[in-house]
Amino acid sequence: APISVADIRKTFLDFFASKSHTVVASSPLVPGNDPTLMFTNSGMVQFKDVFLGTDKRSYVRAASVQACLRAGGKHNDLENVGYTARHHTFFEMLGNWSFGDYFKRESLKWAWELLTEVYKLPKERLLATVYAEDDEAYDIWTKEIGLPADRVIRIGDNKGARYKSDNFWMMADTGPCGPCSEIFYDHGDHIPGGPPGSPDEDGDRFIEIWNNVFMQFDMAEDGTVTPLPAPCVDTGMGLERLAAILQHVHSNYDIDIFDALIKAAAHETHTADLKNPSLKVIADHIRATAFLVSDGVLPSNEGRGYVQRRIIRRAIRHGYKLGQKTPFFHKLVPDLVTQMGDAYPSLAAQAVRIMDVLRVEEERFYETLEIGMQILDEALAGDVKVLPGDVAFKLHDTFGFPLDLSADVCRERGLTVNEAGFHAAMQAQKAKGRAAGKFKQDKALEYTGAGNEFVGYEHLTTTTEVV
Ligand code: ATP
Ligand code: MG
Ligand code: MG
Ligand code: MG
């Protein structure tokens, strides 16, 4: 049998422990040290202050398996779920770090050793990218490791298109950053997609598995960079992507954990076709939402809680699309605990509470989902290409359809939403509310502070990190 996810984790940590790394536990999805970041989106988040030099640890080398969420802020993969073979909202990142200790050479050589000698990936399937100007990393790959020059690709920093993939890694718009070198795996020419740096790099043939970031700078809000106190290494490898390779499948959604969750989702929604993309969305979202509850994020109308609500409701809507007319989503929690409870004991310990939270949210949304879907279907009937903003707003305001949920439905049908119209309708409603209840409004503002109103709806669908 192919190696299990549990063994892949252990092998990674054992390897870096053998290279004098201290194994550190995964930190919560809500960063404890950083109000500018919505969720822990990579393994380095718990070490941010160590890079900046304002925090010290008793070790200079660390390794971890970090639970990550990319569903808001600079790194947001919510819209990729169900569409690519390699993106989740919640995923696990294998990482190793040097805090002013080793640098590029050791980092790249150990990565290569682990992949090719321990996990035994075929060398001829691997490619590397380096930052365009990073001759040092280029030479390490070509001269010391011996990767053929035609499989080492120089990539720029994509300035002016900051949210596209590039080889200058940033945790967020500000903070620690630096040039990076990434390792890709070629899944074969039967899969569409080009190598990194080519026009069709977004395909799923060449899949990025491991990023080695050479942390050297602290980026300020105005874009100026200052050198960190000491150059550091920060790496991250997607556990599910590595598992796909080692379990001889192409898609992350075919690895052992997802296979079980997709079957469970098919069972609860009475779906025969295990390839239905809605099952992938549901399997992804049960992980994200259950781990969020277990880390204290409850559904609400603002901030992190609104991201949580949006993910839950998206999952429920996909169940509805499969014909499910009653709550089902919370029933997947025991299956998730079977798959991940050993690695994450607090998930297992809180299973009952997690189920309760999800069930309550489900029952609530099911009250308006059906009628909301009817309104949406009617609005999209005929040769409509764009969902009118006022309809999207009514669905949001009266039926609890977050904007991204309506957009998800539209996208499935090749349509779009008039988002400007949505925001205009929201503003108009607020203005009306103000005119009608000036006195009440004044009181409310006195109480909450004018700056605090409603951040969830408007800001969290944009790139704003502040909660
Ligand atoms: P991609 O270009 O495929 O979106 P990325 O460049 O955004 O990945 P990094 O920020 O470099 O990813 O994160 C380090 C590693 O974490 C990646 O090389 C990948 O293996 C993994 N990873 C990143 N995003 C996801 C995700 N949404 N789901 C699963 N694994 C991910
Ligand atoms: Mg990405
Ligand atoms: Mg990338
Ligand atoms: Mg990357």
XYZ file of C-alpha atoms and ligand atoms in Angstrom:
501
model
C 0.000 0.000 0.000
C 1.260 3.524 -0.695
C 2.508 5.638 2.177
C -0.263 7.207 4.299
C -0.613 10.898 5.071
C 0.282 10.117 8.687
C 3.565 8.508 7.601
C 4.364 11.381 5.241
C 4.080 13.828 8.151
C 6.249 11.685 10.403
C 8.915 11.122 7.754
C 9.190 14.868 7.177
C 9.583 15.724 10.859
C 12.012 12.839 11.477
C 14.188 13.979 8.568
C 14.534 17.519 9.852
C 14.927 16.368 13.451
C 17.896 14.331 12.194
C 19.290 17.636 10.869
C 19.065 19.223 14.333
C 15.679 20.910 13.872
C 13.328 21.361 16.828
C 9.880 20.002 16.032
C 7.268 22.653 16.837
C 3.502 22.071 17.102
C 1.006 23.563 14.666
C -0.290 26.932 15.863
C -4.008 27.945 15.754
C -5.686 29.117 12.534
C -6.231 32.490 14.191
C -2.802 34.085 14.515
C -2.094 35.006 18.110
C 0.570 37.549 17.286
C -0.757 39.416 14.282
C -3.952 41.479 14.023
C -3.124 42.355 10.387
C -3.496 38.749 9.250
C -6.891 37.093 9.064
C -5.789 33.464 9.212
C -2.615 31.436 9.516
C -1.840 30.963 5.822
C 1.571 29.286 6.115
C 3.942 27.659 8.569
C 5.968 30.831 9.083
C 3.172 32.824 10.697
C 3.966 31.684 14.253
C 7.593 32.706 13.629
C 6.939 36.114 12.094
C 8.364 38.022 15.047
C 11.418 35.768 15.142
C 12.238 36.823 11.579
C 11.712 40.460 12.495
C 14.052 40.049 15.452
C 11.498 41.075 18.083
C 11.045 37.529 19.417
C 13.696 34.951 20.282
C 13.447 31.174 20.537
C 15.692 28.683 22.259
C 16.423 27.089 18.860
C 17.694 28.345 15.489
C 16.263 25.473 13.423
C 12.634 24.400 13.482
C 10.245 22.113 11.610
C 6.473 21.762 11.774
C 3.308 20.492 10.168
C 1.081 23.574 10.192
C -2.682 23.726 9.683
C -3.301 26.562 7.206
C -6.310 28.388 5.847
C -6.336 30.380 2.633
C -9.817 31.812 2.458
C -9.289 35.521 2.954
C -6.649 38.176 2.504
C -3.621 38.015 0.212
C -3.622 34.246 -0.049
C -7.199 33.288 -0.885
C -7.943 30.011 -2.642
C -11.683 29.780 -1.993
C -12.470 30.367 -5.653
C -10.036 27.634 -6.745
C -11.719 24.871 -4.770
C -13.685 22.587 -7.073
C -11.799 23.934 -10.083
C -8.134 22.887 -9.660
C -6.552 19.596 -8.617
C -4.237 21.273 -6.124
C -5.999 23.932 -4.062
C -7.819 23.652 -0.758
C -8.991 26.317 1.635
C -7.705 24.310 4.617
C -4.491 22.362 4.084
C -1.409 21.226 5.954
C 1.985 22.723 5.282
C 5.215 20.884 6.017
C 7.913 23.404 6.833
C 11.470 23.873 8.027
C 13.143 27.064 9.212
C 16.481 28.629 9.849
C 16.556 31.693 12.076
C 19.834 33.297 11.072
C 21.477 29.869 10.882
C 21.738 27.982 7.546
C 20.780 29.613 4.267
C 20.177 28.740 0.594
C 22.641 25.891 0.126
C 21.522 23.668 3.017
C 17.871 24.486 2.421
C 17.877 23.413 -1.237
C 20.157 20.413 -0.739
C 18.073 19.022 2.109
C 14.874 19.551 0.152
C 16.358 17.590 -2.743
C 17.691 14.857 -0.459
C 14.350 14.404 1.282
C 12.350 14.327 -1.952
C 14.610 12.062 -3.979
C 16.324 9.837 -1.408
C 13.766 9.529 1.370
C 10.402 9.910 -0.393
C 12.085 8.579 -3.556
C 10.410 10.869 -6.075
C 11.742 10.305 -9.604
C 14.346 13.025 -10.260
C 13.438 13.420 -13.919
C 9.947 14.608 -12.926
C 11.222 17.476 -10.799
C 11.834 21.087 -11.866
C 12.935 24.130 -9.900
C 12.353 27.839 -10.235
C 14.573 30.568 -8.831
C 14.118 34.308 -8.468
C 15.241 35.940 -11.723
C 18.299 37.646 -10.253
C 19.260 34.889 -7.833
C 22.399 33.452 -9.496
C 23.416 31.839 -6.223
C 20.307 29.651 -6.053
C 20.578 28.959 -9.802
C 24.149 27.718 -9.372
C 23.273 25.554 -6.376
C 20.586 23.819 -8.426
C 22.590 23.386 -11.610
C 26.170 22.919 -10.375
C 25.874 21.427 -6.880
C 22.621 19.467 -7.016
C 22.997 18.676 -10.694
C 19.544 19.566 -11.986
C 19.810 20.061 -15.791
C 19.755 23.759 -16.739
C 16.624 23.317 -18.868
C 14.742 22.375 -15.709
C 15.775 25.404 -13.649
C 13.573 28.340 -14.535
C 14.148 31.983 -13.622
C 10.995 33.822 -12.552
C 10.592 37.525 -11.776
C 8.594 39.195 -9.065
C 5.604 40.085 -11.187
C 5.542 43.698 -9.992
C 2.331 45.388 -10.975
C 0.483 42.069 -10.744
C 1.182 41.348 -7.117
C -1.483 38.744 -6.633
C -0.256 36.437 -9.356
C 2.281 33.753 -8.576
C 5.846 34.996 -8.540
C 9.196 34.209 -6.955
C 9.210 36.948 -4.389
C 7.253 35.556 -1.463
C 5.269 37.751 0.929
C 3.186 36.617 3.864
C 0.917 39.635 3.378
C 1.196 43.131 1.895
C 3.671 43.987 4.652
C 6.088 42.010 6.793
C 8.861 39.480 6.210
C 9.533 38.583 2.572
C 12.241 37.539 0.180
C 13.201 35.741 -3.026
C 12.269 32.095 -3.277
C 13.022 28.898 -5.125
C 10.185 26.491 -5.809
C 10.129 22.810 -6.663
C 7.563 21.514 -9.155
C 6.477 18.010 -10.090
C 5.521 17.084 -13.649
C 2.438 14.872 -13.524
C 2.792 14.017 -17.227
C 1.825 15.291 -20.645
C -1.639 13.734 -20.496
C -2.587 16.631 -18.195
C -3.119 20.148 -19.581
C -0.778 22.871 -18.394
C 2.651 24.362 -19.028
C 5.787 24.736 -16.929
C 6.146 27.622 -14.468
C 6.652 30.922 -16.240
C 4.820 29.798 -19.386
C 1.463 31.249 -20.472
C -0.487 28.159 -19.375
C 1.336 27.701 -16.064
C -2.006 27.740 -14.256
C -2.816 24.254 -15.492
C -2.460 21.202 -13.285
C 0.345 19.395 -15.124
C 3.322 21.010 -13.381
C 2.304 21.261 -9.756
C 4.242 23.350 -7.273
C 5.059 21.260 -4.248
C 7.688 23.044 -2.172
C 8.598 26.674 -1.726
C 11.990 27.614 -0.221
C 11.867 31.267 0.779
C 15.067 33.113 1.569
C 13.714 35.642 4.058
C 15.794 38.759 3.840
C 13.535 41.799 4.054
C 10.761 43.480 5.994
C 8.310 45.167 3.601
C 6.746 48.425 4.805
C 3.318 49.682 3.743
C 4.825 52.016 1.134
C 6.738 49.156 -0.490
C 10.179 49.986 0.874
C 12.196 47.039 2.137
C 14.660 46.950 5.004
C 16.977 43.979 5.582
C 16.003 41.602 8.399
C 18.450 41.380 11.328
C 19.710 38.076 9.875
C 18.910 36.181 6.664
C 16.551 33.292 7.374
C 15.046 30.318 5.596
C 11.309 29.636 5.498
C 10.019 26.656 3.570
C 6.564 25.260 2.942
C 5.453 22.102 1.199
C 1.807 21.188 0.666
C 1.195 17.884 2.435
C -1.750 16.966 0.218
C 0.207 17.709 -2.980
C 3.090 15.520 -1.866
C 0.626 12.819 -0.816
C -0.957 12.875 -4.273
C 2.422 12.104 -5.858
C 3.333 9.428 -3.315
C -0.085 7.799 -3.527
C 0.176 7.746 -7.346
C -2.791 10.007 -8.030
C -2.892 13.333 -9.801
C -5.405 15.296 -7.780
C -5.143 16.202 -4.108
C -8.806 15.203 -3.959
C -7.902 11.580 -4.659
C -5.576 11.063 -1.665
C -6.683 8.839 1.226
C -8.159 11.576 3.450
C -10.174 13.121 0.627
C -11.260 9.813 -0.802
C -12.889 9.017 2.551
C -14.455 12.476 2.943
C -15.809 12.503 -0.605
C -17.373 9.089 -0.091
C -18.914 10.305 3.164
C -20.259 13.427 1.435
C -21.677 11.270 -1.374
C -23.361 9.070 1.211
C -24.934 11.984 3.111
C -26.134 13.679 -0.080
C -27.187 10.440 -1.834
C -24.893 11.160 -4.757
C -23.884 8.308 -7.049
C -21.234 10.115 -9.114
C -18.125 10.374 -6.955
C -16.555 12.724 -9.529
C -19.165 15.438 -8.992
C -17.157 18.610 -8.192
C -19.639 19.650 -5.496
C -18.393 16.697 -3.431
C -14.856 18.126 -3.549
C -16.139 21.475 -2.366
C -18.047 19.874 0.509
C -15.039 17.712 1.494
C -12.769 20.748 1.443
C -15.191 22.925 3.359
C -15.871 20.447 6.160
C -12.172 20.503 6.946
C -11.975 24.303 6.890
C -15.105 24.935 8.924
C -14.551 22.175 11.502
C -10.972 23.307 12.139
C -12.164 26.904 12.382
C -14.733 26.008 15.052
C -12.135 23.982 16.873
C -9.889 27.071 16.891
C -12.716 29.236 18.209
C -14.156 30.842 15.062
C -17.968 30.768 15.115
C -20.185 31.879 12.239
C -21.076 35.557 12.521
C -21.640 38.615 10.373
C -18.234 40.153 10.556
C -14.525 39.512 10.420
C -13.282 35.952 10.649
C -16.719 34.726 11.683
C -18.166 35.966 8.403
C -15.566 34.038 6.422
C -16.579 30.998 8.453
C -20.261 31.619 7.664
C -19.531 32.079 3.978
C -17.626 28.789 3.759
C -20.362 26.868 5.604
C -23.098 28.325 3.407
C -21.175 27.583 0.219
C -20.892 23.956 1.300
C -24.595 23.778 2.116
C -25.486 25.283 -1.261
C -23.387 22.615 -2.986
C -25.306 19.969 -1.028
C -28.541 21.596 -2.138
C -27.288 21.467 -5.719
C -26.873 17.720 -5.271
C -30.540 17.546 -4.275
C -30.100 17.673 -0.503
C -33.044 19.471 1.109
C -32.248 18.926 4.790
C -29.145 19.450 6.962
C -26.334 17.035 6.130
C -23.063 18.924 6.424
C -22.559 18.543 10.177
C -22.884 14.761 9.806
C -19.467 14.686 8.145
C -17.678 15.672 11.349
C -17.252 12.078 12.621
C -15.754 11.080 9.254
C -13.341 13.983 9.497
C -12.387 12.974 13.024
C -11.704 9.436 11.786
C -9.328 10.850 9.180
C -7.635 13.622 11.136
C -8.431 13.200 14.833
C -5.184 11.377 15.620
C -3.054 14.169 14.195
C -5.278 16.882 15.708
C -6.573 15.704 19.113
C -8.389 18.970 19.829
C -10.514 18.375 16.736
C -11.504 14.981 18.085
C -12.114 16.320 21.581
C -14.473 19.002 20.299
C -16.345 16.898 17.742
C -19.745 17.210 19.437
C -19.479 20.974 19.800
C -18.344 21.345 16.185
C -21.322 19.316 14.989
C -23.685 21.469 17.041
C -22.309 24.720 15.661
C -22.529 23.507 12.073
C -25.992 22.025 12.531
C -27.429 25.242 13.965
C -25.965 27.241 11.093
C -27.319 24.710 8.621
C -30.822 24.695 10.067
C -30.845 28.454 9.935
C -29.704 28.685 6.326
C -32.059 25.948 5.154
C -34.962 28.198 6.195
C -34.171 30.630 3.382
C -32.041 28.590 0.952
C -34.839 27.146 -1.147
C -36.721 30.375 -1.674
C -33.466 32.218 -2.263
C -32.477 29.703 -4.933
C -35.873 30.165 -6.611
C -35.342 33.908 -6.744
C -31.851 33.402 -8.112
C -33.035 30.904 -10.751
C -35.760 33.291 -11.885
C -33.340 36.199 -12.081
C -30.940 34.126 -14.186
C -33.579 32.674 -16.526
C -33.595 33.518 -20.225
C -30.559 35.107 -21.807
C -29.430 37.029 -18.726
C -25.613 37.294 -18.594
C -25.193 39.307 -15.411
C -27.080 38.936 -12.134
C -28.430 42.425 -11.329
C -26.823 43.990 -8.258
C -30.135 44.714 -6.556
C -31.141 41.032 -6.766
C -27.771 39.947 -5.360
C -28.280 42.445 -2.561
C -31.822 41.291 -1.815
C -30.559 37.696 -1.659
C -27.859 38.831 0.729
C -30.014 41.053 2.867
C -33.165 38.966 3.129
C -32.127 35.386 2.405
C -28.625 35.181 3.856
C -26.844 34.595 0.537
C -23.321 36.006 0.857
C -22.236 37.763 -2.344
C -19.612 35.102 -3.098
C -22.275 32.377 -2.846
C -24.425 34.031 -5.524
C -21.263 34.554 -7.568
C -20.395 30.856 -7.197
C -23.816 29.899 -8.624
C -23.409 32.376 -11.478
C -19.927 31.124 -12.323
C -21.202 27.557 -12.643
C -23.575 28.824 -15.297
C -20.978 30.952 -17.085
C -22.522 34.161 -15.740
C -21.328 36.987 -13.508
C -22.693 39.276 -10.783
C -22.935 43.035 -11.010
C -20.846 43.610 -7.911
C -20.815 47.384 -8.246
C -24.619 47.244 -8.357
C -24.612 45.063 -5.239
C -22.517 47.575 -3.317
C -24.612 50.477 -4.594
C -27.772 48.731 -3.385
C -26.153 48.173 -0.011
C -25.187 51.849 0.264
C -28.676 52.927 -0.761
C -30.205 50.717 1.906
C -27.892 52.161 4.540
C -28.714 55.717 3.468
C -32.425 54.935 3.623
C -31.986 53.420 7.049
C -30.166 56.498 8.194
C -32.857 58.852 6.892
C -35.702 56.790 8.367
C -34.190 56.237 11.766
C -31.750 59.063 12.265
C -32.181 59.060 16.006
C -31.798 55.300 16.350
C -28.789 55.356 14.053
C -27.086 58.055 16.091
C -27.551 55.981 19.181
C -26.126 52.924 17.469
C -23.076 54.802 16.258
C -22.492 56.169 19.707
C -22.456 52.653 20.988
C -20.332 50.808 18.418
C -18.177 53.622 17.094
C -18.743 54.636 13.490
C -15.579 52.935 12.295
C -16.725 49.535 13.414
C -19.824 48.988 11.378
C -20.162 46.166 8.925
C -16.569 45.327 8.036
C -17.448 41.750 7.181
C -19.557 42.273 4.102
C -17.559 44.875 2.288
C -13.980 44.237 3.204
C -13.587 40.513 3.422
C -14.311 39.880 -0.216
C -11.480 42.241 -1.101
C -7.827 41.834 -0.271
C -7.982 43.702 3.025
C -6.245 41.827 5.814
C -7.479 43.935 8.687
C -10.289 42.474 10.723
P 0.032 27.890 -5.957
O 0.895 28.704 -6.880
O -0.135 26.466 -6.425
O -1.263 28.560 -5.655
P 1.446 29.108 -3.810
O 2.620 29.604 -4.579
O 0.347 30.068 -3.555
O 0.828 27.788 -4.551
P 3.028 29.039 -1.379
O 2.518 30.307 -0.798
O 4.373 29.093 -2.021
O 1.930 28.462 -2.428
O 2.928 27.909 -0.261
C 3.858 26.845 -0.098
C 3.278 25.513 -0.509
O 2.019 25.245 0.093
C 3.006 25.385 -2.000
O 4.179 25.062 -2.708
C 1.981 24.261 -2.043
O 2.590 22.989 -2.024
C 1.196 24.458 -0.761
N -0.071 25.157 -1.007
C -0.223 26.480 -1.221
N -1.528 26.806 -1.363
C -2.214 25.643 -1.213
C -3.591 25.326 -1.228
N -4.516 26.257 -1.408
N -3.959 24.038 -1.039
C -3.022 23.067 -0.853
N -1.695 23.313 -0.818
C -1.284 24.582 -0.993
Mg -1.471 30.237 -4.456
Mg 2.818 29.456 -6.704
Mg 4.615 29.328 -4.094
